[in-house]
Coordinates of C-alpha atoms and ligand atoms in Angstrom, one line a residue:
Chain A
M14 CA -28.4 28.3 24.5
A15 CA -27.0 30.5 21.8
N16 CA -24.6 32.9 23.2
D17 CA -24.4 35.5 20.6
N18 CA -25.2 36.2 17.0
Q19 CA -21.8 35.0 15.7
A20 CA -22.3 32.0 13.4
K21 CA -19.9 29.2 14.5
L22 CA -20.9 27.3 11.2
S23 CA -22.3 28.8 8.2
I24 CA -23.2 27.1 5.0
R25 CA -23.8 29.3 2.0
D26 CA -25.5 28.5 -1.3
L27 CA -24.2 24.9 -1.1
K28 CA -24.6 22.8 -4.0
V29 CA -23.3 19.0 -4.1
E30 CA -23.3 16.8 -7.1
F31 CA -22.5 13.1 -7.4
R32 CA -21.4 11.6 -10.7
A33 CA -22.0 7.9 -10.7
K34 CA -22.1 5.7 -13.8
G35 CA -22.0 8.7 -16.1
R36 CA -25.1 10.2 -14.4
N37 CA -25.1 13.3 -12.3
T38 CA -27.1 13.5 -9.4
V39 CA -27.7 16.8 -7.5
A40 CA -27.8 15.9 -3.9
L41 CA -28.0 19.3 -2.4
D42 CA -28.9 22.7 -3.9
G43 CA -28.9 26.1 -2.5
V44 CA -28.5 25.2 1.1
H45 CA -28.1 28.1 3.4
L46 CA -27.8 27.5 7.0
D47 CA -26.1 28.9 10.2
V48 CA -25.4 27.3 13.4
K49 CA -24.5 29.9 16.2
D50 CA -21.9 29.1 18.8
G51 CA -23.8 26.8 21.4
E52 CA -26.6 26.3 19.3
F53 CA -28.4 22.9 18.9
V54 CA -29.8 22.8 15.2
S55 CA -31.6 19.7 14.0
V56 CA -32.2 18.7 10.3
V57 CA -35.1 16.4 9.5
G58 CA -36.0 15.3 6.0
P59 CA -36.7 12.0 4.1
S60 CA -34.1 9.6 3.6
G61 CA -32.0 10.3 0.5
C62 CA -32.5 14.1 0.5
G63 CA -28.8 14.8 1.3
K64 CA -28.6 14.9 5.2
S65 CA -25.4 12.8 5.4
T66 CA -23.9 14.7 2.4
L67 CA -24.3 18.0 4.3
L68 CA -22.4 16.8 7.3
K69 CA -19.7 15.2 4.9
V70 CA -19.2 18.8 3.4
V71 CA -18.7 20.2 6.8
T72 CA -16.1 17.6 7.8
G73 CA -14.4 18.3 4.6
L74 CA -14.6 14.7 3.4
L75 CA -16.5 16.0 0.3
Q76 CA -16.0 18.9 -2.1
P77 CA -19.0 20.9 -3.1
A78 CA -19.9 21.8 -6.6
S79 CA -20.5 25.3 -5.7
G80 CA -21.0 27.5 -2.5
G81 CA -19.4 26.3 0.7
A82 CA -19.1 25.9 4.4
F83 CA -17.4 28.1 6.8
I84 CA -16.3 27.7 10.4
D85 CA -15.7 30.9 12.3
G86 CA -15.9 32.7 9.0
Q87 CA -12.9 30.5 7.7
P88 CA -13.9 28.4 4.5
I89 CA -13.5 24.7 5.0
D90 CA -10.5 23.2 3.1
G91 CA -9.6 19.7 4.1
V92 CA -10.7 18.2 7.5
P93 CA -11.2 21.3 9.8
D94 CA -10.0 21.3 13.4
R95 CA -12.4 20.8 16.4
V96 CA -15.2 19.3 14.4
G97 CA -16.4 16.0 15.8
M98 CA -18.6 13.5 13.8
V99 CA -20.9 10.8 15.0
F100 CA -21.4 8.4 12.1
Q101 CA -24.7 7.0 11.1
N102 CA -23.3 3.5 11.8
D103 CA -21.0 3.9 15.0
A104 CA -17.8 3.4 13.0
L105 CA -16.0 1.8 16.0
L106 CA -12.9 -0.3 15.4
P107 CA -14.0 -3.8 15.8
W108 CA -10.4 -4.9 16.7
K109 CA -10.1 -2.4 19.5
T110 CA -11.6 -2.6 22.9
V111 CA -14.1 -0.2 24.1
V112 CA -11.6 1.7 26.1
Q113 CA -9.2 1.7 23.2
N114 CA -11.9 3.0 20.9
V115 CA -12.6 5.9 23.2
R116 CA -8.9 6.7 23.6
L117 CA -8.4 6.9 19.9
P118 CA -8.8 10.7 19.3
L119 CA -6.4 11.3 22.3
A120 CA -3.9 8.8 20.8
I121 CA -3.9 10.7 17.6
K122 CA -3.5 13.9 19.4
G123 CA -0.4 12.2 21.0
L124 CA -1.4 12.7 24.7
P125 CA 0.6 10.8 27.4
D126 CA -0.6 7.2 27.9
K127 CA -1.7 7.8 31.5
E128 CA -3.9 10.9 30.5
Q129 CA -5.5 9.1 27.8
R130 CA -6.4 6.2 30.1
R131 CA -7.8 8.7 32.7
E132 CA -9.9 10.6 30.4
A133 CA -11.3 7.4 28.7
E134 CA -12.4 6.0 31.9
R135 CA -13.8 9.3 33.0
L136 CA -16.0 9.3 29.7
L137 CA -16.9 5.8 30.0
K138 CA -18.4 6.4 33.3
L139 CA -20.2 9.6 32.0
V140 CA -22.0 7.3 29.4
G141 CA -22.6 4.4 31.8
L142 CA -20.1 1.9 30.6
E143 CA -17.7 1.6 33.3
G144 CA -17.7 -2.1 33.6
F145 CA -17.3 -2.6 29.8
A146 CA -13.8 -1.1 29.2
S147 CA -12.2 -4.3 28.0
F148 CA -15.1 -5.6 25.9
Y149 CA -14.9 -5.6 22.1
P150 CA -17.6 -3.9 20.1
K151 CA -19.1 -7.2 18.9
Q152 CA -19.9 -8.0 22.6
L153 CA -22.0 -5.0 23.1
S154 CA -25.8 -4.1 22.2
G155 CA -26.5 -1.4 19.6
G156 CA -27.3 1.1 22.3
M157 CA -24.0 0.5 24.1
R158 CA -22.1 0.8 20.9
K159 CA -23.6 4.2 20.3
R160 CA -22.5 5.3 23.7
V161 CA -19.0 4.2 23.0
A162 CA -19.2 6.3 19.8
L163 CA -20.4 9.3 21.7
A164 CA -17.8 8.9 24.4
R165 CA -15.2 8.8 21.6
T166 CA -16.5 12.1 20.2
F167 CA -16.4 13.7 23.7
A168 CA -13.0 12.6 24.1
Y169 CA -12.1 14.7 21.0
D170 CA -13.8 17.4 22.6
P171 CA -14.7 19.4 19.4
D172 CA -16.3 22.8 19.2
I173 CA -18.9 21.6 16.7
Y174 CA -20.7 18.2 17.0
L175 CA -22.0 16.8 13.7
M176 CA -24.4 13.9 14.3
D177 CA -25.7 11.7 11.6
E178 CA -28.9 10.0 12.8
P179 CA -26.9 8.8 15.9
F180 CA -29.8 7.1 17.6
G181 CA -31.2 5.7 14.3
P182 CA -31.2 2.0 14.7
L183 CA -32.0 1.8 18.3
D184 CA -35.4 0.7 19.6
A185 CA -37.8 3.3 21.1
Q186 CA -36.9 2.7 24.7
T187 CA -33.1 2.8 24.3
R188 CA -33.6 5.9 22.0
V189 CA -35.3 7.8 24.8
K190 CA -32.8 6.8 27.4
I191 CA -29.7 7.8 25.3
G192 CA -31.4 10.9 24.0
E193 CA -32.0 11.8 27.6
E194 CA -28.4 11.2 28.6
F195 CA -27.2 12.9 25.6
L196 CA -29.3 16.1 26.3
R197 CA -28.0 16.2 29.7
M198 CA -24.5 15.9 28.8
W199 CA -24.9 18.5 26.0
E200 CA -26.6 21.0 28.4
S201 CA -23.4 20.7 30.6
V202 CA -20.9 21.5 27.7
G203 CA -23.1 23.6 25.5
K204 CA -21.2 23.2 22.3
S205 CA -22.8 23.8 18.8
V206 CA -24.5 20.8 17.4
L207 CA -25.8 19.9 13.8
F208 CA -28.0 17.0 14.4
I209 CA -29.4 14.8 11.7
T210 CA -32.5 12.8 12.4
H211 CA -35.7 11.6 10.6
D212 CA -37.6 11.7 14.0
I213 CA -39.5 14.8 14.5
E214 CA -40.1 14.3 18.2
E215 CA -36.3 13.7 18.8
A216 CA -35.6 16.9 16.8
I217 CA -37.9 19.1 18.8
A218 CA -36.9 17.8 22.1
L219 CA -33.3 18.2 21.5
S220 CA -33.0 21.5 19.6
D221 CA -33.0 25.2 19.5
R222 CA -34.0 25.2 15.8
V223 CA -35.4 22.5 13.6
I224 CA -34.8 22.6 9.9
V225 CA -37.0 20.7 7.4
M226 CA -35.3 19.6 4.1
S227 CA -37.1 18.7 0.9
P228 CA -36.7 15.6 -1.1
R229 CA -34.0 15.3 -3.6
P230 CA -32.4 17.6 -4.5
G231 CA -32.1 18.6 -0.9
R232 CA -33.1 22.2 -0.2
I233 CA -34.1 23.9 3.0
K234 CA -37.9 24.1 3.1
A235 CA -38.8 25.5 6.5
E236 CA -37.1 26.4 9.7
F237 CA -38.7 26.3 13.2
P238 CA -37.3 28.0 16.3
I239 CA -38.0 25.7 19.3
Q240 CA -38.8 28.0 22.3
L241 CA -39.0 25.4 25.0
A242 CA -37.2 26.3 28.3
R243 CA -34.0 24.5 29.1
P244 CA -33.0 22.3 30.9
R245 CA -35.8 20.2 29.3
P246 CA -37.2 16.8 30.3
F247 CA -36.4 14.9 27.1
Y248 CA -39.3 12.5 27.3
D249 CA -42.0 14.4 29.2
I250 CA -41.6 17.6 27.1
R251 CA -43.7 15.6 24.5
F252 CA -46.9 16.3 26.5
D253 CA -46.2 20.2 26.4
P254 CA -48.8 21.8 24.2
V255 CA -46.1 23.9 22.5
F256 CA -44.5 20.7 21.6
K257 CA -47.5 19.3 20.2
E258 CA -48.2 22.3 18.1
L259 CA -44.7 22.2 16.6
Q260 CA -44.9 18.7 15.9
K261 CA -47.9 19.2 13.9
E262 CA -46.4 22.2 11.9
I263 CA -43.2 20.2 11.2
W264 CA -45.1 17.1 10.1
A265 CA -47.2 19.1 7.7
Q266 CA -44.2 20.7 6.2
M267 CA -42.5 17.4 5.7
S268 CA -45.5 15.5 4.3
D269 CA -46.4 18.5 2.2
G270 CA -44.9 18.1 -1.4
A271 CA -43.9 14.4 -0.7
S272 CA -47.5 13.2 -1.0
G273 CA -49.1 16.4 -2.5
G274 CA -50.2 18.0 0.9
V275 CA -51.7 16.3 3.7
H276 CA -53.4 18.2 6.6
Chain B
M26 CA -18.9 -15.3 30.5
A27 CA -18.7 -12.8 27.5
E28 CA -16.5 -15.4 25.9
A29 CA -19.1 -18.1 26.2
S30 CA -22.0 -15.9 24.9
K31 CA -19.7 -15.1 21.8
R32 CA -19.1 -18.7 21.0
R33 CA -22.8 -19.5 21.3
A34 CA -23.7 -16.6 19.1
R35 CA -21.2 -17.7 16.4
S36 CA -22.4 -21.3 16.4
T37 CA -25.6 -20.2 14.5
S38 CA -23.5 -20.1 11.3
F39 CA -24.0 -22.8 8.6
R40 CA -21.3 -25.0 10.2
G41 CA -24.2 -25.8 12.7
R42 CA -23.9 -26.6 16.3
E43 CA -20.7 -26.2 18.4
Y44 CA -19.5 -29.8 19.3
S45 CA -17.5 -30.6 22.5
K46 CA -13.7 -30.9 22.0
A47 CA -13.6 -34.5 23.1
S48 CA -16.3 -35.7 20.7
V49 CA -14.3 -34.0 17.8
W50 CA -11.1 -35.7 18.7
L51 CA -12.3 -39.0 19.5
G52 CA -14.0 -39.0 16.1
R53 CA -11.0 -37.9 14.4
L54 CA -8.9 -40.7 16.1
A55 CA -11.5 -43.2 15.2
V56 CA -11.3 -42.3 11.5
F57 CA -7.7 -42.4 11.5
V58 CA -7.6 -45.8 13.2
L59 CA -10.2 -47.1 10.8
L60 CA -8.4 -46.0 7.6
T61 CA -4.9 -47.0 8.7
G62 CA -6.4 -50.4 10.0
L63 CA -8.1 -51.2 6.7
W64 CA -5.0 -50.3 4.9
E65 CA -2.9 -52.5 7.1
L66 CA -5.5 -55.3 6.9
L67 CA -6.0 -55.2 3.1
S68 CA -2.4 -54.8 2.1
G69 CA -0.9 -58.2 1.5
R70 CA -4.5 -59.8 1.3
A71 CA -6.6 -58.0 -1.1
F72 CA -3.6 -56.4 -3.0
N73 CA 0.1 -57.0 -3.1
S74 CA 1.8 -54.9 -0.6
F75 CA 4.5 -54.1 -3.1
W76 CA 2.3 -51.5 -4.6
L77 CA 0.7 -49.8 -1.8
S78 CA 3.1 -50.6 1.1
K79 CA 1.6 -50.6 4.5
P80 CA 1.3 -48.5 7.7
S81 CA 3.5 -50.7 9.7
L82 CA 6.2 -50.7 7.1
I83 CA 5.9 -46.9 6.9
A84 CA 6.3 -46.5 10.7
D85 CA 9.2 -48.9 10.7
R86 CA 10.8 -46.8 8.1
I87 CA 10.3 -43.5 10.0
V88 CA 11.8 -45.1 13.1
Q89 CA 14.8 -46.4 11.0
M90 CA 15.3 -42.9 9.3
L91 CA 15.2 -41.2 12.7
G92 CA 17.9 -43.6 13.8
D93 CA 20.3 -43.0 10.9
G94 CA 19.7 -39.2 10.6
D95 CA 18.1 -39.3 7.3
L96 CA 14.8 -38.1 8.6
W97 CA 15.9 -34.8 9.8
Y98 CA 18.4 -34.4 6.9
H99 CA 15.6 -34.5 4.3
M100 CA 12.8 -33.1 6.3
S101 CA 14.7 -30.0 7.4
A102 CA 15.6 -29.0 3.8
T103 CA 12.1 -29.2 2.6
L104 CA 10.9 -27.4 5.7
Q105 CA 13.5 -24.7 5.4
E106 CA 12.7 -24.2 1.7
A107 CA 9.0 -24.1 2.3
V108 CA 9.2 -21.7 5.3
V109 CA 11.7 -19.4 3.9
G110 CA 10.0 -19.3 0.5
L111 CA 6.5 -18.9 2.3
A112 CA 7.9 -15.8 4.3
I113 CA 9.6 -14.2 1.2
G114 CA 6.5 -14.7 -1.0
M115 CA 4.0 -13.6 1.8
V116 CA 5.7 -10.6 2.6
G117 CA 6.5 -9.6 -1.1
G118 CA 3.1 -10.4 -2.3
T119 CA 1.4 -8.5 0.6
L120 CA 3.4 -5.4 0.1
L121 CA 2.8 -5.6 -3.6
G122 CA -1.0 -5.9 -2.9
I123 CA -1.0 -3.0 -0.4
G124 CA 1.3 -0.9 -2.9
L125 CA -1.0 -1.7 -5.9
A126 CA -4.1 -0.8 -4.2
F127 CA -2.7 2.7 -3.2
S128 CA -1.3 3.1 -6.6
G129 CA -4.4 4.6 -8.6
I130 CA -4.4 4.1 -12.2
F131 CA -1.1 1.9 -12.1
E132 CA -3.1 -0.8 -10.7
R133 CA -5.4 -0.9 -13.6
W134 CA -2.4 -1.2 -16.0
I135 CA -0.7 -4.1 -13.9
Y136 CA -3.7 -6.1 -12.7
P137 CA -4.4 -8.1 -16.0
F138 CA -0.7 -9.2 -16.4
M139 CA -0.6 -10.3 -12.6
M140 CA -3.7 -12.5 -13.3
A141 CA -2.3 -13.7 -16.6
L142 CA 0.9 -14.8 -14.7
Y143 CA -1.2 -16.3 -12.0
S144 CA -3.0 -18.7 -14.6
L145 CA 0.4 -20.1 -15.6
P146 CA 1.0 -23.7 -14.4
R147 CA 3.9 -22.4 -12.2
V148 CA 5.2 -25.8 -11.5
S149 CA 6.3 -26.0 -14.9
L150 CA 8.9 -23.2 -14.0
A151 CA 10.9 -25.6 -11.8
P152 CA 13.2 -26.9 -14.5
L153 CA 13.9 -23.1 -15.4
F154 CA 14.8 -22.3 -11.8
I155 CA 17.1 -25.1 -11.7
V156 CA 18.8 -24.1 -14.7
W157 CA 19.2 -20.7 -13.4
F158 CA 20.3 -21.5 -9.7
G159 CA 21.4 -25.1 -9.8
I160 CA 20.2 -28.0 -7.7
G161 CA 20.8 -26.3 -4.2
Q162 CA 18.1 -24.8 -2.1
S163 CA 17.9 -21.3 -3.7
S164 CA 16.1 -22.7 -6.8
K165 CA 13.6 -24.5 -4.5
I166 CA 12.9 -21.2 -2.4
L167 CA 12.5 -19.3 -5.7
M168 CA 9.9 -22.0 -6.8
V169 CA 8.1 -21.6 -3.4
V170 CA 8.0 -17.8 -3.8
A171 CA 6.5 -18.3 -7.4
M172 CA 3.9 -20.5 -5.9
V173 CA 2.7 -18.4 -3.1
I174 CA 3.2 -14.9 -4.2
F175 CA 0.0 -14.5 -6.2
V176 CA -2.4 -15.6 -3.6
A177 CA -0.7 -13.3 -1.0
F178 CA -0.9 -10.5 -3.6
Y179 CA -4.6 -11.1 -4.4
N180 CA -5.7 -11.4 -0.9
A181 CA -3.9 -8.3 0.2
F182 CA -5.3 -6.4 -2.7
E183 CA -8.8 -7.6 -2.0
G184 CA -8.4 -6.9 1.7
M185 CA -7.4 -3.3 0.8
R186 CA -10.6 -3.0 -1.3
N187 CA -12.8 -4.3 1.4
I188 CA -11.5 -1.7 4.0
D189 CA -14.6 -0.1 5.5
K190 CA -14.7 3.4 4.1
D191 CA -16.5 4.8 7.2
L192 CA -13.6 3.8 9.3
M193 CA -11.1 5.7 7.1
D194 CA -13.4 8.8 7.2
M195 CA -13.9 8.5 10.8
M196 CA -10.0 8.5 11.2
S197 CA -9.8 11.4 8.9
T198 CA -12.3 13.5 11.0
Y199 CA -9.8 12.9 13.8
K200 CA -7.1 14.3 11.9
A201 CA -5.4 11.1 11.9
K202 CA -2.0 10.9 10.0
W203 CA -1.3 8.3 7.5
T204 CA 0.6 6.2 10.0
H205 CA -2.3 6.2 12.4
K206 CA -4.6 5.0 9.7
L207 CA -2.3 2.3 8.6
R208 CA -1.7 1.0 12.1
W209 CA -5.3 1.4 13.4
V210 CA -7.3 0.7 10.3
V211 CA -5.4 -0.8 7.4
L212 CA -3.4 -3.5 8.9
P213 CA -6.0 -4.9 11.2
S214 CA -8.7 -4.8 8.2
I215 CA -6.3 -6.9 6.0
T216 CA -4.9 -9.3 8.8
V217 CA -8.1 -11.7 8.2
W218 CA -7.1 -11.7 4.6
I219 CA -3.4 -12.2 5.2
L220 CA -4.1 -15.1 7.6
T221 CA -6.4 -16.7 5.0
S222 CA -3.6 -16.5 2.4
V223 CA -1.0 -17.9 4.7
R224 CA -3.2 -21.0 5.3
L225 CA -3.9 -21.5 1.6
N226 CA -0.3 -21.0 0.9
I227 CA 1.1 -23.6 3.3
G228 CA -0.1 -26.3 0.8
M229 CA 1.2 -24.3 -2.1
A230 CA 4.5 -23.7 -0.4
L231 CA 5.0 -27.7 0.1
I232 CA 4.1 -28.3 -3.5
G233 CA 6.6 -25.8 -4.7
S234 CA 9.5 -27.1 -2.6
V235 CA 8.7 -30.9 -3.3
I236 CA 8.2 -30.4 -7.0
A237 CA 11.5 -28.5 -7.4
E238 CA 13.2 -31.2 -5.3
L239 CA 11.7 -33.9 -7.7
V240 CA 13.0 -32.1 -10.7
G241 CA 16.5 -31.8 -9.6
S242 CA 18.1 -32.0 -6.1
N243 CA 20.2 -34.1 -3.8
R244 CA 18.4 -33.5 -0.5
G245 CA 14.8 -33.0 0.8
L246 CA 11.7 -35.1 0.9
G247 CA 11.0 -34.7 -2.9
Y248 CA 14.5 -36.2 -3.5
Y249 CA 13.8 -38.9 -1.2
I250 CA 10.6 -39.7 -3.0
T251 CA 12.3 -39.9 -6.4
Y252 CA 15.2 -41.8 -5.0
S253 CA 12.7 -44.2 -3.6
S254 CA 10.9 -44.5 -6.8
N255 CA 14.1 -45.3 -8.7
M256 CA 14.7 -48.3 -6.3
L257 CA 11.0 -49.3 -6.6
D258 CA 10.7 -48.8 -3.0
T259 CA 7.1 -47.9 -2.5
T260 CA 7.4 -47.8 1.2
G261 CA 10.0 -45.2 0.8
I262 CA 7.6 -43.1 -1.5
F263 CA 4.7 -43.3 1.1
T264 CA 7.1 -42.4 3.9
G265 CA 8.1 -39.2 2.0
L266 CA 4.4 -38.5 1.6
V267 CA 3.5 -39.0 5.2
L268 CA 6.4 -36.8 6.3
I269 CA 5.2 -33.9 3.9
M270 CA 1.7 -34.3 5.3
L271 CA 3.1 -33.9 8.9
I272 CA 4.9 -30.7 7.9
A273 CA 1.6 -29.3 6.4
V274 CA -0.3 -30.2 9.5
A275 CA 2.3 -28.8 11.9
L276 CA 2.4 -25.5 9.9
E277 CA -1.4 -25.3 9.7
Q278 CA -1.7 -25.6 13.4
L279 CA 0.9 -22.8 14.0
V280 CA -1.2 -20.5 11.7
L281 CA -4.5 -21.5 13.5
L282 CA -2.7 -20.5 16.8
L283 CA -1.6 -17.2 15.4
E284 CA -5.2 -16.7 14.2
R285 CA -6.7 -17.4 17.5
L286 CA -4.2 -14.8 18.9
L287 CA -4.8 -12.0 16.4
L288 CA -8.5 -12.5 15.8
R289 CA -9.6 -12.6 19.4
Y290 CA -12.0 -9.7 18.8
R291 CA -14.2 -11.6 16.3
Ligands
ADP316 N1 -21.0 8.4 -3.0 C1 -22.1 8.7 -3.6 N2 -22.1 8.6 -5.0 C2 -23.3 8.7 -5.7 N3 -24.4 9.2 -5.1 C3 -24.4 9.4 -3.8 C4 -23.2 9.2 -3.1 N4 -23.5 9.4 -1.7 C5 -24.8 10.0 -1.8 N5 -25.3 9.9 -3.0 C6 -26.7 10.2 -3.4 O1 -27.0 11.5 -2.8 C7 -28.3 11.6 -2.2 C8 -28.2 12.0 -0.9 O2 -27.6 10.9 -0.1 P1 -27.4 11.0 1.5 O3 -26.8 12.4 1.9 O4 -26.8 9.8 2.0 O5 -29.0 11.1 1.9 P2 -29.4 11.1 3.4 O6 -28.5 10.9 4.4 O7 -30.4 12.2 3.6 O8 -30.5 9.7 3.5 C9 -28.9 10.1 -2.4 O9 -29.8 10.4 -3.5 C10 -27.6 9.3 -2.8 O10 -28.1 8.4 -3.6
MG317 MG1 -27.9 9.4 5.8

């Protein structure tokens, strides 16, 4: 889906360190990564390898020790414009109703009340939650809350979507269903996505490129272009022989080093 | 429907099952009747009613005080001191807590002194306040403020430290301004803590106002209690205590109402 060779987001020689209780932890080291305009890139890796940290750098919430991230060639300094993050937990405001949560980015932008409401309702319909506008997050299932979080990010309408294991805590069935919906919505807007997951199948089914990270300190270990035609059937694509082959290769990369090489 | 399922889901807490309203209130009524009945029966039989008075005498006294205007005269004074002091102390303490949470290292300098002041038996300040402000209402209000401000401060401060960092980060990624964060995340997050401190502080406020009245005043329920004590009028003392309890219960119910309104989302 990438339109041209211009990198929307580029990460150069990124190194991130945490200092906690007098000890230095290198979370990321020498990370080099490009996401082209309209490209869907997934990052897979064991937990604790720095995937969330990578996204925090791109949102400007975290300062790198060296190297950096660039959007359209501009270095990231503070929270950049037009970058939307879907957090690992859904980060919904528990004291606001579903529709108020979805309106949040529009309210911050200062859009007129009526427009906010109209847009929020449209998006709730898009994610299949029309009847739930006045519910509080506590009253929804995990899958529904994820959809609200997605709708909120859609409301912000960013150029780059950063998604941190957005379907992580869902059961297999819901995961497939939401993945399918998300893929359909993404194919209609075609924005750049940096997608974090630990699910290889999910990564292949969604992405143009899958990046494998090593355990801590996180480095990029391998990269796999996914040449499966779009639009893709999110679930049925798993039975494609190309998919199977990719799955095998990526799995080999991930388990290699972690447990001394399995094949 | 959603309302019902929410309730059911909540009833799995350690408080156990949810009971019907009727059974709760009937039970409360039964306990009340039993206790006051026992008091009424035993007073004058098992012990001399001079020492412990009895419910019927107290009820008579309340009616009599209602008639001659004494009731409202004393009750309104205590209520005013408690409510005004509570309001000043809550606002002051809460703002202090929020401010200190934002103050960086300044908080580390101040905090131990706040806790040292907190450990002081503050009721012993009443005589000092009366020296400063006389026996009018301002010394009582100051006493109430001294009683409530620490809990208000502490709860607001802890509430600030317990704000979900992910929510603040989320707001940042949407480029929210400071005022947005305050209104959408900070204040709603600490509302629970503030309401808890108001509830704890109702009792504190009444202790403050009554103690200060006991020490020196010419009005209020504390004054009425000391006055009755000087007259060896135990019925008067108990009447004062019952009226204080009534104020506490009424204020508590008001806060519960507010809680139900503000914490609907839970
Ligand atoms: N705020 C922090 N302070 C100290 N160490 C941290 C902090 N955040 C993350 N880390 C460490 O950095 C590493 C990467 O964390 P994270 O990016 O959350 O991993 P992932 O998302 O891949 O599971 C982990 O080892 C974690 O312990
Ligand atoms: Mg993570």
